[in-house]
Short mmCIF file of C-alpha atoms in Angstrom, two decimals:
data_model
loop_
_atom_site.label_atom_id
_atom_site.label_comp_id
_atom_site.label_asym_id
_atom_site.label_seq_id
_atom_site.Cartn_x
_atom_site.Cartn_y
_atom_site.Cartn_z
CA UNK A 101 13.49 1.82 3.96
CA UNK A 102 16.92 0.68 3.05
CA UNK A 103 15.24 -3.38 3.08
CA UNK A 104 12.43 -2.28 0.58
CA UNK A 105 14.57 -0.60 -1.63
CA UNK A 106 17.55 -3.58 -1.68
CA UNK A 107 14.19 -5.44 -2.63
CA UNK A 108 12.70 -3.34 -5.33
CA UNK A 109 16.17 -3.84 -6.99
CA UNK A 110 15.69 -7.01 -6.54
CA UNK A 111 12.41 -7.18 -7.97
CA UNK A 112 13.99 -5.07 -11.23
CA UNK A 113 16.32 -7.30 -11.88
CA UNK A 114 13.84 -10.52 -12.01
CA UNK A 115 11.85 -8.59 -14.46
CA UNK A 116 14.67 -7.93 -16.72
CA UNK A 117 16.01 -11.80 -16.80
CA UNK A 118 12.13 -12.33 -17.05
CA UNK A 119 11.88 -10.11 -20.42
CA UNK A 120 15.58 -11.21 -21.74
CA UNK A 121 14.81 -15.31 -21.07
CA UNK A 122 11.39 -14.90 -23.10
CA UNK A 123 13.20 -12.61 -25.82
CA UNK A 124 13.11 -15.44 -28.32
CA UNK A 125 9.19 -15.89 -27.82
CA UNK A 126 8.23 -12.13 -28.06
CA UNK A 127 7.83 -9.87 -30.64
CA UNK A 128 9.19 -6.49 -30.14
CA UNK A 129 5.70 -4.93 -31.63
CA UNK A 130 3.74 -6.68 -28.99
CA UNK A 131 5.27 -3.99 -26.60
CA UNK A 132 4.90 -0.78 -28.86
CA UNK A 133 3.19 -0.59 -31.89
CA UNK A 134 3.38 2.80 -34.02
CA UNK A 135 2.59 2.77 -37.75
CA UNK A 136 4.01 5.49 -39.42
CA UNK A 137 1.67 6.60 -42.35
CA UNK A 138 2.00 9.85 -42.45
CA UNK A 139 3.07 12.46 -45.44
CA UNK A 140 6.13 11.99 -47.34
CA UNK A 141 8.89 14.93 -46.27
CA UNK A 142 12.42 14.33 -48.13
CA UNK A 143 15.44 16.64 -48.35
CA UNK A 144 16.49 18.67 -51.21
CA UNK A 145 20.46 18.60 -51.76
CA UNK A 146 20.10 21.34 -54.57
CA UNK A 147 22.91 23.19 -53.33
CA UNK A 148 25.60 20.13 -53.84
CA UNK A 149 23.95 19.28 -57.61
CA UNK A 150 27.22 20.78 -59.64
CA UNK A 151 29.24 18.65 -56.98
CA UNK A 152 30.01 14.86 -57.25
CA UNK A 153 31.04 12.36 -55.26
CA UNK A 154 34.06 10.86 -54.69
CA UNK A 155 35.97 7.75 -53.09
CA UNK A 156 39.31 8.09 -52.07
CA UNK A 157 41.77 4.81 -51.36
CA UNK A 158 44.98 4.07 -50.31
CA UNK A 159 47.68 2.53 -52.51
CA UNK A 160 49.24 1.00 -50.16
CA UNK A 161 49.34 0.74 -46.43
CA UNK A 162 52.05 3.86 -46.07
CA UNK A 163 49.28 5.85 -47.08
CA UNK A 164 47.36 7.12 -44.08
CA UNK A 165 44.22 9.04 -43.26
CA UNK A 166 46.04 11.93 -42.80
CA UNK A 167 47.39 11.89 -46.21
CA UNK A 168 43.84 11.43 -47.43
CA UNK A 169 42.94 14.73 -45.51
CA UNK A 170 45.64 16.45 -47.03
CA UNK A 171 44.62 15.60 -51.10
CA UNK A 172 40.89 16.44 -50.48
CA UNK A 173 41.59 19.96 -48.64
CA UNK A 174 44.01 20.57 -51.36
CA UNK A 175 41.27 20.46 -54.09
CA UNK A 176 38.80 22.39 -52.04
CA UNK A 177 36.45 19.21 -51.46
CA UNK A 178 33.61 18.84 -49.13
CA UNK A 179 34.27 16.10 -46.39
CA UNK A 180 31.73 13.73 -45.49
CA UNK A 181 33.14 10.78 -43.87
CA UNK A 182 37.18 9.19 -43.28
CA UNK A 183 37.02 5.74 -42.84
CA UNK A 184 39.54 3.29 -41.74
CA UNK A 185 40.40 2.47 -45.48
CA UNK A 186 38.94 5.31 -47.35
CA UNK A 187 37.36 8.27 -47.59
CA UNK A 188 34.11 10.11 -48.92
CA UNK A 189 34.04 13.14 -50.31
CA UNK A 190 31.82 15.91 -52.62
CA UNK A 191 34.27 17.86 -54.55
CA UNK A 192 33.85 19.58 -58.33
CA UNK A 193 33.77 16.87 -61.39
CA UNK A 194 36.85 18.83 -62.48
CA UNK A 195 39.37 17.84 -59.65
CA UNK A 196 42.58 16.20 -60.08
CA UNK A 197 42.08 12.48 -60.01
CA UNK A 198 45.51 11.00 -59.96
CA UNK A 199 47.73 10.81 -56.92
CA UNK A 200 50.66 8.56 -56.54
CA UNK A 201 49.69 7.43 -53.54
CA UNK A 202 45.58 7.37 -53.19
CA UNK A 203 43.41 6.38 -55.81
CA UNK A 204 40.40 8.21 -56.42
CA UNK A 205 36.90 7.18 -58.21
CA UNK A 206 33.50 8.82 -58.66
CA UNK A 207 30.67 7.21 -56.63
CA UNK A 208 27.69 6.33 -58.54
CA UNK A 209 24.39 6.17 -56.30
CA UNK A 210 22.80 2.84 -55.91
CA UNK A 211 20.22 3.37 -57.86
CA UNK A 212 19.25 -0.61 -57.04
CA UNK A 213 18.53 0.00 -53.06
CA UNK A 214 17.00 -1.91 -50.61
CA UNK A 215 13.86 -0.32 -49.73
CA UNK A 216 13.08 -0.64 -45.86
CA UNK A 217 10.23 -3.82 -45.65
CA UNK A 218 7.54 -2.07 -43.83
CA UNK A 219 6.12 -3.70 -40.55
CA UNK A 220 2.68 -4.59 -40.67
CA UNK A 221 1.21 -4.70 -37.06
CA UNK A 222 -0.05 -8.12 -35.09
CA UNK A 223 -1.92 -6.18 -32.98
CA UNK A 224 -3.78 -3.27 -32.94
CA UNK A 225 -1.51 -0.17 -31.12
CA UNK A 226 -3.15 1.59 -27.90
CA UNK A 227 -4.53 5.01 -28.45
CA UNK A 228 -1.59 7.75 -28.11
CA UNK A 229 -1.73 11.08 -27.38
CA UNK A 230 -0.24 12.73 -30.07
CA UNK A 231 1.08 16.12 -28.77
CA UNK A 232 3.49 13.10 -27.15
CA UNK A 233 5.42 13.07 -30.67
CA UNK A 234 6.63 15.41 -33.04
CA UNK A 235 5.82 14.11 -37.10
CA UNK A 236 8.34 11.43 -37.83
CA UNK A 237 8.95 12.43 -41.39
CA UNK A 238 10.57 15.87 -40.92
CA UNK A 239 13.90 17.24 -40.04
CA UNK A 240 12.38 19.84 -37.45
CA UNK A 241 14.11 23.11 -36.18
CA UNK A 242 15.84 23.90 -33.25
CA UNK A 243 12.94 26.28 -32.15
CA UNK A 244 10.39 23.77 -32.65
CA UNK A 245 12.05 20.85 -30.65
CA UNK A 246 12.73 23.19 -27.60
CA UNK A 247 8.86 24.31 -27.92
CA UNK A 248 7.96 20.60 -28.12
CA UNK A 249 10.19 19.55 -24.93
CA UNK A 250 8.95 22.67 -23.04
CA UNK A 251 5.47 21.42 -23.55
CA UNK A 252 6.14 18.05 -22.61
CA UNK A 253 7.67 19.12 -19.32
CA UNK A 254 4.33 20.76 -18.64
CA UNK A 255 1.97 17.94 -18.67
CA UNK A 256 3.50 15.07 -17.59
CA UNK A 257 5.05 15.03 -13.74
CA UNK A 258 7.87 12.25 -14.74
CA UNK A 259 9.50 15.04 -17.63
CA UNK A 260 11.71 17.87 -16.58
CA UNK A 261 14.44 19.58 -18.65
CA UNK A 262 18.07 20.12 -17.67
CA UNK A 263 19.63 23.26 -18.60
CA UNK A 264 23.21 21.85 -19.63
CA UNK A 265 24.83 25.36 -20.77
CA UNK A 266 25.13 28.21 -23.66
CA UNK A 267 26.29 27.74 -27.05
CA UNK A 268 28.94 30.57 -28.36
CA UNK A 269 25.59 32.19 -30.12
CA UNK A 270 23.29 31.88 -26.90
CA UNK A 271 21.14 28.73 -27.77
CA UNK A 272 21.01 26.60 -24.90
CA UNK A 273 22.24 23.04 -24.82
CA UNK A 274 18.82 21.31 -23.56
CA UNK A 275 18.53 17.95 -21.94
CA UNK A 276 15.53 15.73 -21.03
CA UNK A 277 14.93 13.38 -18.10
CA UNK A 278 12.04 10.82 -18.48
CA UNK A 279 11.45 9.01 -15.04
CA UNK A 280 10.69 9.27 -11.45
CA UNK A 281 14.33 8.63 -9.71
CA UNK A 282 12.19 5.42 -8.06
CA UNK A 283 14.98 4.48 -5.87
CA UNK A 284 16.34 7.96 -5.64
CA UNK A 285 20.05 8.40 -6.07
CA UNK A 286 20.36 4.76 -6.99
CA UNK A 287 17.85 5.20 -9.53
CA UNK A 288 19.93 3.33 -13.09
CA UNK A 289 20.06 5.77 -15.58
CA UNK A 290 20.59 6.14 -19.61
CA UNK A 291 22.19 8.94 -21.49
CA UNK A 292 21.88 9.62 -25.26
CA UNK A 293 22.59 12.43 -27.47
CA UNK A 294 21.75 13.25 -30.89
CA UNK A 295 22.81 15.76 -32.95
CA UNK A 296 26.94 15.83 -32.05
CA UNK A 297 27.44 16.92 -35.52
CA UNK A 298 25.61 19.59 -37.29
CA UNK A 299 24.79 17.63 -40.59
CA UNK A 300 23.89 14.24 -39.21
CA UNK A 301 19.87 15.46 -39.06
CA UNK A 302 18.92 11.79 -38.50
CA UNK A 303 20.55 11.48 -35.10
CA UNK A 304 18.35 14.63 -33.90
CA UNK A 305 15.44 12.46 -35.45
CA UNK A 306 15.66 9.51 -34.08
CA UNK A 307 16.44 11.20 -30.51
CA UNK A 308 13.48 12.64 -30.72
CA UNK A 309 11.09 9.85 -31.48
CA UNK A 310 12.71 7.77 -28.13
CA UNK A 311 11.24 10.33 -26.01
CA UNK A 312 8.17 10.22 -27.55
CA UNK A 313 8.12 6.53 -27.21
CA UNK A 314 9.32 6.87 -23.24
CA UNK A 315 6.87 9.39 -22.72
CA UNK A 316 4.21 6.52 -24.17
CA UNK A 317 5.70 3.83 -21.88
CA UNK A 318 5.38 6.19 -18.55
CA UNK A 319 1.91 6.87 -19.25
CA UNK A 320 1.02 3.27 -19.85
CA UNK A 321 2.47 2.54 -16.44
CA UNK A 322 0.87 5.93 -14.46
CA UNK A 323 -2.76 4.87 -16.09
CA UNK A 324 -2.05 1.55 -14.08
CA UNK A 325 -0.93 -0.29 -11.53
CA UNK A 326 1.69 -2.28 -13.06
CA UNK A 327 5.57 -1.17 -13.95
CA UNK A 328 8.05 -2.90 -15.84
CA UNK A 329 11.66 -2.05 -16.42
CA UNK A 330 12.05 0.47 -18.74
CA UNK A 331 10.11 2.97 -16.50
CA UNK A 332 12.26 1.90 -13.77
CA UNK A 333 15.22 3.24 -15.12
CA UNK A 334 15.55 7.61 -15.87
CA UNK A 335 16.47 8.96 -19.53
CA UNK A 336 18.53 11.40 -19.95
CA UNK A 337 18.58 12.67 -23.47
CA UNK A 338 20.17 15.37 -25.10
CA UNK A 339 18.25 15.60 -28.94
CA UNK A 340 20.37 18.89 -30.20
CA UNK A 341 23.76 18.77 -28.54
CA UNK A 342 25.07 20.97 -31.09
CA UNK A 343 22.04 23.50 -31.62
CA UNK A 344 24.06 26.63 -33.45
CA UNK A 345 25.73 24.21 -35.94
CA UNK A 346 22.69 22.26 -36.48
CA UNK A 347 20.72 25.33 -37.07
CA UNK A 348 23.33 26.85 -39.77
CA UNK A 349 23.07 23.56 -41.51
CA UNK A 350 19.48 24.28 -42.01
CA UNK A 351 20.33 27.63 -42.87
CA UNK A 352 24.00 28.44 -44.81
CA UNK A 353 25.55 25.05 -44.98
CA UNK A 354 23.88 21.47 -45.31
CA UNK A 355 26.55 19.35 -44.38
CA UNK A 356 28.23 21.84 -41.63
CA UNK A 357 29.80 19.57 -39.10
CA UNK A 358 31.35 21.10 -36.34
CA UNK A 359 29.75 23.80 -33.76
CA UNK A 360 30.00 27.34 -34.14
CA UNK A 361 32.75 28.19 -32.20
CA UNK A 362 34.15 31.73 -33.50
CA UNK A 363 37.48 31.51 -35.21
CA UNK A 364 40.44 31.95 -33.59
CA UNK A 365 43.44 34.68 -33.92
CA UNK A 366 44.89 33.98 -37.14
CA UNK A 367 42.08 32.16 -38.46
CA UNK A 368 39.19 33.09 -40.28
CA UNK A 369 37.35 29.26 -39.66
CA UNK A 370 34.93 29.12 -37.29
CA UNK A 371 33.38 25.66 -35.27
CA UNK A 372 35.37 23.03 -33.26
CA UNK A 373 34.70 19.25 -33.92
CA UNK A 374 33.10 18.32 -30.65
CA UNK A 375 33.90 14.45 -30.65
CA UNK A 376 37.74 15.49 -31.03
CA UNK A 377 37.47 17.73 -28.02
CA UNK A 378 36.71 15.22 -25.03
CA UNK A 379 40.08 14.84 -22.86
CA UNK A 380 40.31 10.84 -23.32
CA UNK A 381 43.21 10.49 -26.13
CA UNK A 382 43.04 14.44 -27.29
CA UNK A 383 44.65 15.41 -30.43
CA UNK A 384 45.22 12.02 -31.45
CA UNK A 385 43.90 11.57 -35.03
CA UNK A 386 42.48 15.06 -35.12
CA UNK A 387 43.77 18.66 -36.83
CA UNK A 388 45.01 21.74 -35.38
CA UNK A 389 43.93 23.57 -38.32
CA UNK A 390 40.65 25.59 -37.06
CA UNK A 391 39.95 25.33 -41.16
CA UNK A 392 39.80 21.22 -41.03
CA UNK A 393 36.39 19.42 -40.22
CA UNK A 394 38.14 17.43 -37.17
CA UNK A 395 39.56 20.78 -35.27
CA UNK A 396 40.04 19.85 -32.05
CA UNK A 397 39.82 22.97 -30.57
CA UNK A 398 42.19 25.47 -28.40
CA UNK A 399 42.53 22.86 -25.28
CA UNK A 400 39.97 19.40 -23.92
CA UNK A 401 36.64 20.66 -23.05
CA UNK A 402 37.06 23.48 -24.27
CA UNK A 403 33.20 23.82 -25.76
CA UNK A 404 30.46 23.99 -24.22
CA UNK A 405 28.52 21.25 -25.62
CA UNK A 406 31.07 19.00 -24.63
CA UNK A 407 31.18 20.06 -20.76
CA UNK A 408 27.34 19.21 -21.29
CA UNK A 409 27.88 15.37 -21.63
CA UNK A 410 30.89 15.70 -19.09
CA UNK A 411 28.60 17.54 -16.40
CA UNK A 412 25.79 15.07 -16.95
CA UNK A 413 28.50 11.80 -16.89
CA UNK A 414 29.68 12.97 -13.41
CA UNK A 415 26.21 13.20 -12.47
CA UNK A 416 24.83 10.34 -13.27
CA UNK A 417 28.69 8.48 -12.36
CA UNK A 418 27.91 4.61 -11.00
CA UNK A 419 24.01 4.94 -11.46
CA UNK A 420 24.66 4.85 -15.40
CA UNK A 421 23.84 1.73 -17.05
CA UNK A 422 24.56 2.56 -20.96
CA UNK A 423 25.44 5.97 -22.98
CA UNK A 424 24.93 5.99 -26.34
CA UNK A 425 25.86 8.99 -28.73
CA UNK A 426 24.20 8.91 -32.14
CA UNK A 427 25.65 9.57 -35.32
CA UNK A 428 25.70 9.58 -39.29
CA UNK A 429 26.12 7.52 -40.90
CA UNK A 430 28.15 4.09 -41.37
CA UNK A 431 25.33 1.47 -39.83
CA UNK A 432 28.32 0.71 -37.31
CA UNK A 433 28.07 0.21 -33.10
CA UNK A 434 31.64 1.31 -32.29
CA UNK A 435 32.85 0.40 -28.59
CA UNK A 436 35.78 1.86 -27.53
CA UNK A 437 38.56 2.48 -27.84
CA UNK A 438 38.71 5.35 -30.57
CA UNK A 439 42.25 7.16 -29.29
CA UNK A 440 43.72 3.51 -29.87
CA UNK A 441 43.52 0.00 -31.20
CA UNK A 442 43.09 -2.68 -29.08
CA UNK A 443 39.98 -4.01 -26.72
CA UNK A 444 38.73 -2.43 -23.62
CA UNK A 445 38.81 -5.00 -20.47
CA UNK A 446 34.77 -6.31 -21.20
CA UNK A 447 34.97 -6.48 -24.62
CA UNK A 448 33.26 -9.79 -25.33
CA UNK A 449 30.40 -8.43 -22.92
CA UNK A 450 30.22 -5.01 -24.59
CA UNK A 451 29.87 -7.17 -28.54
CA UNK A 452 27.54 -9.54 -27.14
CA UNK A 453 25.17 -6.80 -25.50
CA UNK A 454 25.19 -4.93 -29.11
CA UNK A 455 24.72 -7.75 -31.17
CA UNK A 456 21.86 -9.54 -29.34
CA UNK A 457 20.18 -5.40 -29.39
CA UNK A 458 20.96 -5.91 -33.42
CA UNK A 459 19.17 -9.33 -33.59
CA UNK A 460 15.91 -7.63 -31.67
CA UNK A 461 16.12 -5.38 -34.71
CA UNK A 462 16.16 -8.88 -36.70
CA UNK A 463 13.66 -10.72 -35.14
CA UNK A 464 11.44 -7.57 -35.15
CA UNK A 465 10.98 -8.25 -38.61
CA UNK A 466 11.41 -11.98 -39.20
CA UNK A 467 14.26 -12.05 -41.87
CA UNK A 468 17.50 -10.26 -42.30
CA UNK A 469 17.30 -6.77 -44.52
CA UNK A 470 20.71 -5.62 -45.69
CA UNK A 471 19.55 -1.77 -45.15
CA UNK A 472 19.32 -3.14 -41.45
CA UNK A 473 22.89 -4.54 -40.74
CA UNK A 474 25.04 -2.75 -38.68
CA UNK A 475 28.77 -3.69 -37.90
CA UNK A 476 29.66 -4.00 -34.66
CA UNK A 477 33.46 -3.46 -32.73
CA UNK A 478 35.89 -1.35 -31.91
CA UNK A 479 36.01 2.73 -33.28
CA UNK A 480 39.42 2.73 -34.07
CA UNK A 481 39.72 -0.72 -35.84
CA UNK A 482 36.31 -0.19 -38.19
CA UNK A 483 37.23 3.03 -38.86
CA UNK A 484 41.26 5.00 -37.42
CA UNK A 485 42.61 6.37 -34.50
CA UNK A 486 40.71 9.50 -33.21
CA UNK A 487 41.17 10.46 -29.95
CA UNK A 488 38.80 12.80 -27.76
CA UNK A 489 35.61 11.17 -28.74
CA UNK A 490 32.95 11.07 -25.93
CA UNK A 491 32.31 7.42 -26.12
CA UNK A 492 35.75 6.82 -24.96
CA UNK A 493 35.33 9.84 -22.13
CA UNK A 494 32.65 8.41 -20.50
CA UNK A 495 33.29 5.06 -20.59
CA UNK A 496 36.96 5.80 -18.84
CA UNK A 497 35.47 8.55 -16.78
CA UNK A 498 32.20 7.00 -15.29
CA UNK A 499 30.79 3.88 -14.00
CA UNK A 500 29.28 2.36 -16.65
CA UNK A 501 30.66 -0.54 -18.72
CA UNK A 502 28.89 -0.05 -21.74
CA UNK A 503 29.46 3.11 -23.45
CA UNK A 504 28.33 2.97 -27.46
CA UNK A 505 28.81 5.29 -31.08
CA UNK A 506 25.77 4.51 -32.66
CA UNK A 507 26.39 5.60 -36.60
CA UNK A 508 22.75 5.03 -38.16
CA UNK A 509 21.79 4.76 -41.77
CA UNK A 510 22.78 4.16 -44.44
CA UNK A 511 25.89 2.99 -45.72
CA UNK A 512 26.92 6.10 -48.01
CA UNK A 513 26.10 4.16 -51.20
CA UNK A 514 22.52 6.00 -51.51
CA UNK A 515 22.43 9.08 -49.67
CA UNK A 516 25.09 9.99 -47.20
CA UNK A 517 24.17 12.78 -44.89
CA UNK A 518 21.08 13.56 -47.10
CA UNK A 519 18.62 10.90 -45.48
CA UNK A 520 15.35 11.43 -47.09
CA UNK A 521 12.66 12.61 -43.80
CA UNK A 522 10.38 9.65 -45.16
CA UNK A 523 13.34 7.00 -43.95
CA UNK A 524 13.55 8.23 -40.15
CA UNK A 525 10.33 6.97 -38.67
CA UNK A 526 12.02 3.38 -39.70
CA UNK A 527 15.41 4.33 -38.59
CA UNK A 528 14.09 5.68 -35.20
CA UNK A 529 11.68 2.21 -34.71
CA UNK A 530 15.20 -0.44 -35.18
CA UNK A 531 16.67 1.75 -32.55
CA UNK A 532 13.92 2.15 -30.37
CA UNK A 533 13.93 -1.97 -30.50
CA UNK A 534 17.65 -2.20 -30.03
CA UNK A 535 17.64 0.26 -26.67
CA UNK A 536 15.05 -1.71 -24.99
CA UNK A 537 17.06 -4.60 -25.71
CA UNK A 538 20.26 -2.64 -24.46
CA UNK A 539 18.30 -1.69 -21.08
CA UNK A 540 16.49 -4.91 -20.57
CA UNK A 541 20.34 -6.84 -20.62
CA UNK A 542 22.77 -3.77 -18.78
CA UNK A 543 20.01 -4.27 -16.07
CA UNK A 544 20.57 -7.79 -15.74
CA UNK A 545 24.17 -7.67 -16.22
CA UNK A 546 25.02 -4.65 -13.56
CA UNK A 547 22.30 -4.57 -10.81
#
């Protein structure tokens, strides 16, 4: 037994050099074809129309983030993203807008963007099974998705779902694993999660659609004899890891992004920033103000949500190939380290293996499109120093060496947080591209 498995590995391995040598000869689409045509679903930011939007700069480089942090609490303004050299922010058109050290501008929109070149298919797509997919083009509710992966689990054999835990309002944390464990505990796995923060409704979007593209690959491959190596491998993805905040998004606050954590004594703010409560660099670039959007919390793992990706980490330990979390937005592949400047040990590798999964995107379409470019490097030098991210957790705490922060479209010069619906089925088909890419070359680089 222990000869025909050593073989079969072998065997996987082949097919993955196979794929990644041919790469330059094969279009992505040949491989899965989905046009999107479907009704146009957008988002309605109604409740943010008396706000405006604002970029705040440092001066000089004694300014810091935190001081950022400081101004825009201070004038009661909405957070939506700290980067390494600035910040975006919603606040009232009234605010103060001189500060000795930051200087602060209104943000336009782009009224000039880059609309996403649509795909026309070279071949004609197999039939699909619809039921396999939820519709592309809307931001769906928590209640929905865990109908939709209940019903999954029910008629195909290779789906099950992994209970991972109870939020603080009784929702539970839901994970799904596509595969068949076809060498059993040796099986190479994949974890992703979506839906880390409350208001990033893309990630939960585009988590979705991948396992309604895996559940199209293991079908292809049970109605046949053949396999290939993406149904070699088991998924393991979480679409909602933060199902009370992302519901009270929907509900009370659009761009809530922490979980729902009640407040504690002495505080009247409720949620903790998940990805500021992992125990790899904790409390480093985050707040101990339960009021402040990066709260770390009381103590590491202290949530729930985050003992999710930590239980399924030690689970899935050595046999792990890749973990990618997804988030909103940026268009940036972060690698560790967040906690700290500087490169992890297989830096180069961990670059190279993003930006050839960036170039699939590319060559999917035959010409660069600026709404397509991602940057790719280290958290902490695109961005600052913030420790407890999970990135960083599970690259230090498991075996894989390629541990990735994913932040999708766009850029924050159009929309922000408030992705129009008709955007994700393209968002969720250049990632579907790039994690092929991402399996078909951690397979070759780590069997």
């Amino acid at each position: 037994m222990e000869i025909v498995l050593r073989m079969d590995w072998l065997c996987l391995k082949c097919m993955s050099l196979l794929v990644l040598i041919n790469l330059s000869n094969t279009h992505p689409q040949d491989l899965d074809t989905i046009d999107f045509q479907s009704e146009v679903v957008s988002d309605d930011q109604g409740e943010f129309d008396n706000l405006m939007m604002f970029e705040i700069k440092c001066k000089s480089n004694k300014c810091s983030v935190q001081d950022r942090r400081e101004f825009y609490q201070d004038q009661k303004c909405k957070m939506l993203k700290d980067f390494k050299h600035h910040s975006h922010v919603l606040c009232d058109p009234g605010m103060s807008n001189t500060h000795e050290k930051l200087d602060i501008k209104q943000i336009k929109p782009n009224k000039l963007k880059v609309r996403r070149h649509k795909r026309a298919a070279l071949f004609r797509p197999d039939p699909m099974d619809m039921r396999d997919f939820l519709d592309a083009q809307t931001y769906h509710r928590f209640a929905v998705i865990k109908s939709y992966i209940e019903e999954l689990s029910s008629r195909h054999h290779f789906v099950s779902i992994i209970n991972l835990g109870e939020t603080a309002e009784g929702r539970s944390i839901l994970g799904v694993k596509i595969g068949n464990s076809k060498f059993g505990k040796e099986t190479p796995s994949v974890l992703i999660d979506g839906g880390m923060h409350a208001r990033e409704w893309i990630t939960v979007a585009t988590a979705l659609q991948i396992i309604g593209r895996l559940i199209k690959v293991f079908k292809s491959v049970s109605d046949s004899s053949c396999s290939n190596v993406l149904s070699s491998i088991d998924w393991y993805i979480v679409p909602v890891l933060n199902p009370d905040g992302y519901e009270f998004s929907h509900e009370s606050d659009r761009l809530w992004r922490k979980n729902r954590r009640p407040a504690p004594e002495g505080s009247t703010c409720e949620g903790v920033d998940l990805n500021r409560n992992f125990e790899i660099g904790y409390g480093l670039g985050a707040d101990t103000n339960p009021c402040s959007e990066v709260y770390k919390g009381t103590h590491a793992h202290s949530e729930p949500e985050t003992l999710a990706i930590v239980q399924l980490g030690t689970q899935l330990n050595t046999s792990l190939l890749y973990y990618i979390s997804l988030h909103a937005y940026g268009q940036s592949w972060l690698t560790p380290w967040g906690y700290k400047t500087g490169a992890v040990e297989n830096m180069e590798e961990m670059v190279t293996v993003a930006k050839n999964a960036f170039n699939e995107i590319i060559c999917n379409y035959g010409k660069e499109v600026p709404s397509r470019e991602y940057e790719v490097g280290g958290a902490a030098d695109i961005y600052y120093t913030a420790g407890g991210a999970s990135d960083d957790w599970v690259y230090e705490k498991t075996g894989t060496r390629f541990a990735y922060t994913i932040e999708l479209p766009d850029d924050g010069r159009e929309y922000g947080f408030l992705l129009p619906a008709e955007d994700a089925p393209q968002v969720a088909e250049d990632i579907w591209v790039a994690l092929k890419s991402l399996a078909l070359q951690t397979v070759a680089r780590t069997l």
